[in-house]
């Protein structure tokens, strides 16, 4: 009887908390709409990127520019075979950094006062020394985050309890059947939801789910929303297909304008109920920026973050895994030297596209997402500019 009473009280408290959170979201949403109509957010959105770039350039000039986050693509090996994988995980083979090599870099990052070390892949949990590396991150005094497909999490629950991440990032690309088909492994959907519940149970506060919205899963978004909102997810990010890796030159994975407009509207409507955003790869979104994201577009590649590849190459862009754009290799130079002398393509961007240069939004957009430009998918102005709020601004 006592246990049943406690259970009912906990359930009542959960419902009360959910209702309070929903009411707060409505208040914030209504307040944002009032500010929108005043035109203030349009000004904020327009000047945000310019101010961020100026701030980074000033820090660079005085030699105090430090990445807030360094991401390590720990391996190209993967137990999944996702149809849209930008890293071509499972098909790419390189001489990977040894445990000592990556731990030496982590020590250097801490001396530079880097705060966050994020681990991704491939699938990080297939790397045998991954928890040895994670322990070194923790011992160095940095926070760590991990991106995983979730399938192997149950195998390492004890390790995660001892070495709890700051955040957990994963992907769910549709309802169960569609997700498992896209990601190439039966049971992927259920195992991922179980992994999210596990990380919630050990107190990981930030549990992020990414969904790549494709022509064959976009109609599932309303049903998927119910799954996400009833899961242990705390934040849902919807991504547009990126024309690199396995999705390169594959127009069947691209969304048409009608589908993109539907996606934008879906994000705006869902934001009234849940923490959801459109990914940064969609680039500058004009007057709709702060309806689709919590902040205007800013690409931090080579400015506030960078990526260490499995073989030690250091890249600025997270979605364009091509060593042709490497800023240097940590096997040949220190990370600090690479950071201080490289990344000119990001710190002094030059957009050669005539259409972009003649656009009135160029200073706020800078040509959009650097990686998306490779497939000419970087501009969605034709969609958001037709919005009534944009037309009147």
Coordinates of C-alpha atoms in Angstrom, one line a residue:
X1 CA 0.0 0.0 0.0
X2 CA 2.8 2.4 0.9
X3 CA 4.7 1.7 -2.3
X4 CA 1.5 2.2 -4.4
X5 CA 0.9 5.5 -2.6
X6 CA 4.5 6.7 -3.3
X7 CA 4.2 5.6 -6.9
X8 CA 1.0 7.6 -7.4
X9 CA 2.5 10.7 -5.7
X10 CA 5.6 10.5 -8.0
X11 CA 3.3 10.1 -11.0
X12 CA 1.3 13.1 -9.9
X13 CA 4.4 15.1 -9.4
X14 CA 5.7 14.2 -12.9
X15 CA 2.4 15.3 -14.5
X16 CA 2.5 18.5 -12.5
X17 CA 6.1 19.2 -13.6
X18 CA 5.2 18.5 -17.3
X19 CA 2.2 20.8 -17.1
X20 CA 4.4 23.6 -15.5
X21 CA 7.1 23.1 -18.2
X22 CA 4.5 23.3 -21.0
X23 CA 3.0 26.5 -19.5
X24 CA 6.5 28.0 -19.3
X25 CA 7.1 27.1 -22.9
X26 CA 3.9 28.8 -24.0
X27 CA 4.8 31.9 -22.0
X28 CA 8.2 32.0 -23.7
X29 CA 6.8 31.3 -27.1
X30 CA 4.2 34.1 -26.8
X31 CA 6.9 36.5 -25.5
X32 CA 9.1 35.7 -28.4
X33 CA 6.2 36.4 -30.9
X34 CA 5.7 39.8 -29.3
X35 CA 9.3 40.6 -29.7
X36 CA 9.2 39.3 -33.3
X37 CA 6.4 41.6 -34.2
X38 CA 8.5 44.5 -32.9
X39 CA 11.3 43.7 -35.4
X40 CA 13.9 43.5 -32.7
X41 CA 14.8 39.9 -33.3
X42 CA 15.3 40.5 -37.0
X43 CA 18.0 43.1 -36.2
X44 CA 19.6 40.6 -33.7
X45 CA 19.5 37.8 -36.3
X46 CA 21.0 40.1 -38.9
X47 CA 24.0 41.2 -36.9
X48 CA 24.7 38.1 -34.8
X49 CA 27.1 36.4 -37.2
X50 CA 29.0 39.7 -37.8
X51 CA 29.5 40.3 -34.1
X52 CA 30.6 36.7 -33.5
X53 CA 33.2 36.9 -36.3
X54 CA 34.5 40.2 -35.0
X55 CA 34.8 38.8 -31.5
X56 CA 36.8 35.7 -32.8
X57 CA 39.1 37.9 -34.9
X58 CA 39.8 40.2 -31.9
X59 CA 40.7 37.1 -29.8
X60 CA 42.9 35.8 -32.5
X61 CA 44.7 39.1 -32.9
X62 CA 45.6 39.0 -29.1
X63 CA 46.3 35.3 -29.3
X64 CA 43.6 34.3 -26.9
X65 CA 41.3 32.4 -29.3
X66 CA 40.7 28.9 -27.9
X67 CA 38.3 26.3 -29.1
X68 CA 35.4 25.8 -26.6
X69 CA 35.0 22.3 -28.0
X70 CA 37.3 19.9 -29.7
X71 CA 35.7 16.9 -31.3
X72 CA 37.5 13.6 -31.9
X73 CA 36.3 11.3 -34.6
X74 CA 37.7 8.3 -32.8
X75 CA 37.4 5.7 -35.6
X76 CA 35.8 5.0 -39.0
X77 CA 34.9 1.5 -37.8
X78 CA 31.2 1.1 -37.1
X79 CA 28.7 -1.7 -36.4
X80 CA 26.0 0.1 -38.4
X81 CA 25.9 1.1 -42.1
X82 CA 23.8 4.2 -42.4
X83 CA 22.7 5.2 -45.9
X84 CA 23.4 8.9 -45.4
X85 CA 26.6 8.6 -43.3
X86 CA 28.8 11.6 -44.1
X87 CA 31.9 9.9 -42.8
X88 CA 31.5 6.7 -45.0
X89 CA 32.0 4.8 -41.7
X90 CA 32.8 1.2 -42.3
X91 CA 34.2 1.8 -45.7
X92 CA 37.1 4.2 -44.8
X93 CA 40.3 2.7 -43.4
X94 CA 43.2 4.8 -42.0
X95 CA 46.1 4.3 -39.5
X96 CA 44.3 5.4 -36.3
X97 CA 45.8 7.4 -33.5
X98 CA 47.2 5.2 -30.7
X99 CA 46.0 5.5 -27.1
X100 CA 49.1 7.5 -26.2
X101 CA 48.8 9.8 -29.2
X102 CA 45.3 10.9 -28.4
X103 CA 45.9 11.1 -24.7
X104 CA 48.9 13.4 -25.3
X105 CA 46.6 15.7 -27.4
X106 CA 44.1 15.7 -24.6
X107 CA 46.8 16.8 -22.1
X108 CA 47.7 19.6 -24.5
X109 CA 44.1 20.7 -24.9
X110 CA 43.7 21.0 -21.2
X111 CA 46.8 23.2 -21.0
X112 CA 45.1 25.4 -23.6
X113 CA 42.0 25.6 -21.4
X114 CA 39.7 23.7 -23.7
X115 CA 36.6 22.9 -21.7
X116 CA 34.8 20.2 -23.7
X117 CA 36.1 17.1 -25.5
X118 CA 33.4 15.4 -27.6
X119 CA 33.9 11.8 -28.9
X120 CA 32.2 10.6 -32.1
X121 CA 32.9 8.2 -35.0
X122 CA 32.1 5.8 -36.7
X123 CA 31.0 4.2 -33.5
X124 CA 33.3 5.1 -30.6
X125 CA 32.3 2.0 -28.6
X126 CA 33.9 -0.4 -31.0
X127 CA 37.3 1.2 -30.2
X128 CA 38.9 -1.1 -27.5
X129 CA 40.7 1.7 -25.6
X130 CA 37.8 4.2 -25.6
X131 CA 37.2 4.1 -21.8
X132 CA 40.9 4.5 -21.2
X133 CA 40.8 7.6 -23.3
X134 CA 37.6 8.8 -21.5
X135 CA 39.3 8.3 -18.1
X136 CA 42.2 10.5 -19.2
X137 CA 39.8 13.2 -20.3
X138 CA 38.1 13.2 -16.9
X139 CA 41.5 13.1 -15.1
X140 CA 42.6 16.1 -17.2
X141 CA 39.7 18.1 -15.8
X142 CA 37.6 18.4 -19.0
X143 CA 34.0 17.5 -19.6
X144 CA 33.3 14.9 -22.3
X145 CA 30.3 14.1 -24.5
X146 CA 29.8 11.1 -26.6
X147 CA 27.9 10.4 -29.8
X148 CA 26.9 6.8 -30.3
X149 CA 24.3 4.8 -32.2
X150 CA 23.3 3.3 -28.8
X151 CA 23.5 -0.4 -29.8
X152 CA 26.4 -1.3 -27.6
X153 CA 25.6 0.9 -24.6
X154 CA 24.2 -2.0 -22.5
X155 CA 27.6 -3.7 -22.8
X156 CA 29.3 -0.8 -21.1
X157 CA 26.8 0.3 -18.5
X158 CA 29.2 -0.1 -15.6
X159 CA 31.9 2.0 -17.3
X160 CA 29.4 4.8 -18.0
X161 CA 28.3 4.8 -14.4
X162 CA 31.9 5.4 -13.3
X163 CA 32.6 7.8 -16.2
X164 CA 29.3 9.7 -16.7
X165 CA 29.3 12.0 -19.8
X166 CA 28.2 15.6 -19.8
X167 CA 25.9 14.8 -22.8
X168 CA 24.9 11.9 -24.9
X169 CA 24.1 12.4 -28.6
X170 CA 22.4 9.8 -30.8
X171 CA 20.3 9.5 -34.0
X172 CA 16.9 8.2 -34.7
X173 CA 15.9 8.5 -38.3
X174 CA 12.3 7.5 -38.4
X175 CA 9.8 5.1 -36.9
X176 CA 11.1 1.6 -36.0
X177 CA 11.0 -0.1 -39.4
X178 CA 12.3 2.9 -41.3
X179 CA 15.0 3.7 -38.8
X180 CA 16.4 0.2 -38.8
X181 CA 16.4 0.1 -42.6
X182 CA 18.2 3.4 -42.9
X183 CA 20.7 2.5 -40.3
X184 CA 21.2 -1.0 -41.5
X185 CA 20.7 -2.9 -38.3
X186 CA 17.5 -4.6 -37.0
X187 CA 16.7 -3.6 -33.5
X188 CA 18.6 -0.3 -33.7
X189 CA 15.5 1.7 -32.9
X190 CA 14.6 -0.1 -29.6
X191 CA 18.2 -0.4 -28.4
X192 CA 18.6 3.4 -28.9
X193 CA 15.5 4.2 -26.9
X194 CA 16.8 1.9 -24.1
X195 CA 20.2 3.6 -24.2
X196 CA 18.5 7.0 -23.7
X197 CA 16.7 5.6 -20.7
X198 CA 19.9 4.3 -19.3
X199 CA 21.7 7.7 -19.6
X200 CA 18.7 9.3 -17.9
X201 CA 18.9 6.8 -15.1
X202 CA 22.6 7.7 -14.3
X203 CA 21.9 11.4 -14.3
X204 CA 23.1 12.5 -17.7
X205 CA 21.1 15.8 -18.1
X206 CA 21.7 16.4 -21.8
X207 CA 20.3 13.6 -24.0
X208 CA 20.1 14.7 -27.6
X209 CA 18.5 12.9 -30.6
X210 CA 19.2 13.9 -34.2
X211 CA 16.9 13.0 -37.0
X212 CA 18.1 13.3 -40.6
X213 CA 14.9 14.2 -42.4
X214 CA 14.7 12.4 -45.8
X215 CA 12.0 12.1 -48.4
X216 CA 11.2 8.6 -47.1
X217 CA 10.8 9.6 -43.4
X218 CA 9.4 13.2 -43.5
X219 CA 5.8 12.0 -43.3
X220 CA 6.6 10.1 -40.1
X221 CA 7.6 13.2 -38.2
X222 CA 4.2 13.7 -36.4
X223 CA 4.3 10.1 -35.1
X224 CA 8.0 10.2 -34.4
X225 CA 7.4 13.4 -32.3
X226 CA 5.2 11.3 -30.0
X227 CA 7.9 8.7 -29.6
X228 CA 10.6 11.3 -28.9
X229 CA 8.5 13.3 -26.4
X230 CA 7.6 10.1 -24.5
X231 CA 11.3 8.9 -24.5
X232 CA 14.2 10.0 -22.3
X233 CA 15.2 12.6 -25.0
X234 CA 15.7 16.1 -23.7
X235 CA 16.5 17.8 -27.0
X236 CA 15.5 17.0 -30.6
X237 CA 17.5 18.2 -33.6
X238 CA 16.2 17.8 -37.1
X239 CA 18.8 17.9 -39.8
X240 CA 18.6 18.4 -43.5
X241 CA 20.4 15.8 -45.7
X242 CA 24.1 16.7 -46.1
X243 CA 25.5 16.1 -49.7
X244 CA 28.7 14.4 -48.5
X245 CA 29.8 10.8 -47.8
X246 CA 27.2 8.2 -48.9
X247 CA 24.7 11.0 -49.7
X248 CA 27.0 12.7 -52.1
X249 CA 25.5 13.3 -55.6
X250 CA 22.4 11.4 -54.4
X251 CA 19.4 13.6 -55.1
X252 CA 17.0 11.0 -53.9
X253 CA 18.0 11.9 -50.4
X254 CA 17.4 15.6 -50.9
X255 CA 14.2 17.4 -49.8
X256 CA 12.3 19.5 -52.3
X257 CA 11.1 23.1 -51.5
X258 CA 7.7 21.9 -50.5
X259 CA 9.2 19.3 -48.1
X260 CA 11.6 21.9 -46.7
X261 CA 8.7 24.3 -46.0
X262 CA 6.8 21.5 -44.2
X263 CA 9.9 20.8 -42.2
X264 CA 10.3 24.4 -41.1
X265 CA 6.6 24.6 -40.1
X266 CA 6.9 21.4 -38.2
X267 CA 9.9 22.6 -36.2
X268 CA 8.1 25.9 -35.4
X269 CA 4.9 24.2 -34.3
X270 CA 6.7 21.5 -32.2
X271 CA 8.8 24.1 -30.5
X272 CA 5.7 25.1 -28.5
X273 CA 5.7 21.7 -26.9
X274 CA 9.3 20.4 -26.9
X275 CA 12.9 21.5 -27.2
X276 CA 13.5 21.2 -30.9
X277 CA 15.7 22.9 -33.5
X278 CA 16.7 22.8 -37.1
X279 CA 20.4 21.9 -37.5
X280 CA 23.0 24.6 -38.3
X281 CA 23.7 22.9 -41.7
X282 CA 20.5 24.7 -43.0
X283 CA 22.5 27.9 -42.8
X284 CA 21.2 31.4 -42.5
X285 CA 17.4 31.5 -42.1
X286 CA 16.7 35.2 -42.1
X287 CA 13.7 36.4 -40.0
X288 CA 12.8 32.7 -39.2
X289 CA 16.2 32.1 -37.6
X290 CA 15.0 32.4 -34.0
X291 CA 11.8 30.4 -34.7
X292 CA 13.8 27.5 -35.9
X293 CA 16.8 27.7 -33.6
X294 CA 17.6 29.1 -30.1
X295 CA 20.2 31.5 -31.8
X296 CA 20.9 32.8 -35.2
X297 CA 23.2 31.0 -37.7
X298 CA 26.9 31.0 -36.8
X299 CA 29.4 28.4 -38.0
X300 CA 32.0 27.9 -35.4
X301 CA 34.3 25.8 -37.6
X302 CA 37.9 26.8 -37.0
X303 CA 36.7 29.5 -34.7
X304 CA 35.1 27.9 -31.6
X305 CA 35.6 24.3 -32.5
X306 CA 37.5 21.9 -34.7
X307 CA 37.8 18.1 -35.4
X308 CA 40.6 15.6 -34.9
X309 CA 40.2 12.8 -37.4
X310 CA 41.0 9.1 -36.7
X311 CA 44.5 9.5 -38.4
X312 CA 45.3 12.8 -36.6
X313 CA 44.4 15.2 -39.4
X314 CA 42.7 18.4 -38.0
X315 CA 39.7 19.8 -39.8
X316 CA 37.6 22.8 -39.2
X317 CA 34.3 21.5 -40.7
X318 CA 32.4 18.7 -39.0
X319 CA 30.6 17.4 -42.0
X320 CA 33.2 17.5 -44.8
X321 CA 35.5 14.7 -44.0
X322 CA 38.1 15.3 -46.7
X323 CA 41.8 15.5 -45.7
X324 CA 42.3 17.8 -48.7
X325 CA 41.0 20.5 -46.2
X326 CA 43.3 19.4 -43.3
X327 CA 44.9 22.2 -41.4
X328 CA 47.7 19.9 -40.3
X329 CA 48.3 16.5 -38.6
X330 CA 49.0 16.2 -34.8
X331 CA 51.6 13.5 -35.7
X332 CA 53.7 16.3 -37.3
X333 CA 52.7 19.4 -35.4
X334 CA 51.4 20.2 -32.0
X335 CA 47.7 20.9 -31.8
X336 CA 48.4 24.4 -30.5
X337 CA 50.5 25.3 -33.5
X338 CA 47.8 24.0 -35.9
X339 CA 45.1 26.0 -34.1
X340 CA 47.1 29.2 -34.0
X341 CA 48.4 29.1 -37.6
X342 CA 45.6 27.3 -39.5
X343 CA 41.9 27.7 -40.4
X344 CA 42.3 30.8 -42.5
X345 CA 39.5 29.6 -44.8
X346 CA 37.2 29.9 -41.8
X347 CA 38.6 32.9 -40.1
X348 CA 38.9 35.0 -43.2
X349 CA 36.1 33.5 -45.4
X350 CA 35.9 34.5 -49.0
X351 CA 32.7 33.6 -50.8
X352 CA 33.3 33.4 -54.6
X353 CA 29.7 32.8 -55.5
X354 CA 28.5 35.8 -57.5
X355 CA 24.9 35.1 -56.5
X356 CA 25.8 35.2 -52.9
X357 CA 28.0 38.3 -53.2
X358 CA 25.1 40.2 -54.7
X359 CA 22.7 39.1 -52.0
X360 CA 21.6 41.6 -49.4
X361 CA 22.1 39.0 -46.7
X362 CA 25.7 38.1 -47.4
X363 CA 27.1 39.8 -44.3
X364 CA 24.8 37.9 -42.1
X365 CA 25.1 34.6 -44.0
X366 CA 28.7 34.5 -45.3
X367 CA 27.6 32.0 -47.9
X368 CA 25.9 29.6 -45.5
X369 CA 27.2 26.3 -44.3
X370 CA 30.6 25.6 -45.6
X371 CA 30.1 21.8 -46.0
X372 CA 26.7 22.2 -47.6
X373 CA 28.2 24.4 -50.4
X374 CA 29.9 21.3 -51.7
X375 CA 26.6 20.0 -53.0
X376 CA 25.1 23.4 -53.7
X377 CA 22.6 22.9 -50.9
X378 CA 23.6 25.9 -48.8
X379 CA 20.8 28.4 -49.5
X380 CA 17.2 28.2 -48.5
X381 CA 16.3 31.8 -49.0
X382 CA 13.6 30.9 -51.6
X383 CA 11.7 29.2 -48.8
X384 CA 12.0 31.4 -45.8
X385 CA 12.0 34.7 -47.7
X386 CA 8.4 34.0 -48.8
X387 CA 7.3 33.8 -45.2
X388 CA 4.9 36.7 -44.3
X389 CA 7.1 37.8 -41.4
X390 CA 10.2 38.0 -43.7
X391 CA 8.2 39.7 -46.5
X392 CA 7.1 42.5 -44.1
X393 CA 10.6 42.9 -42.5

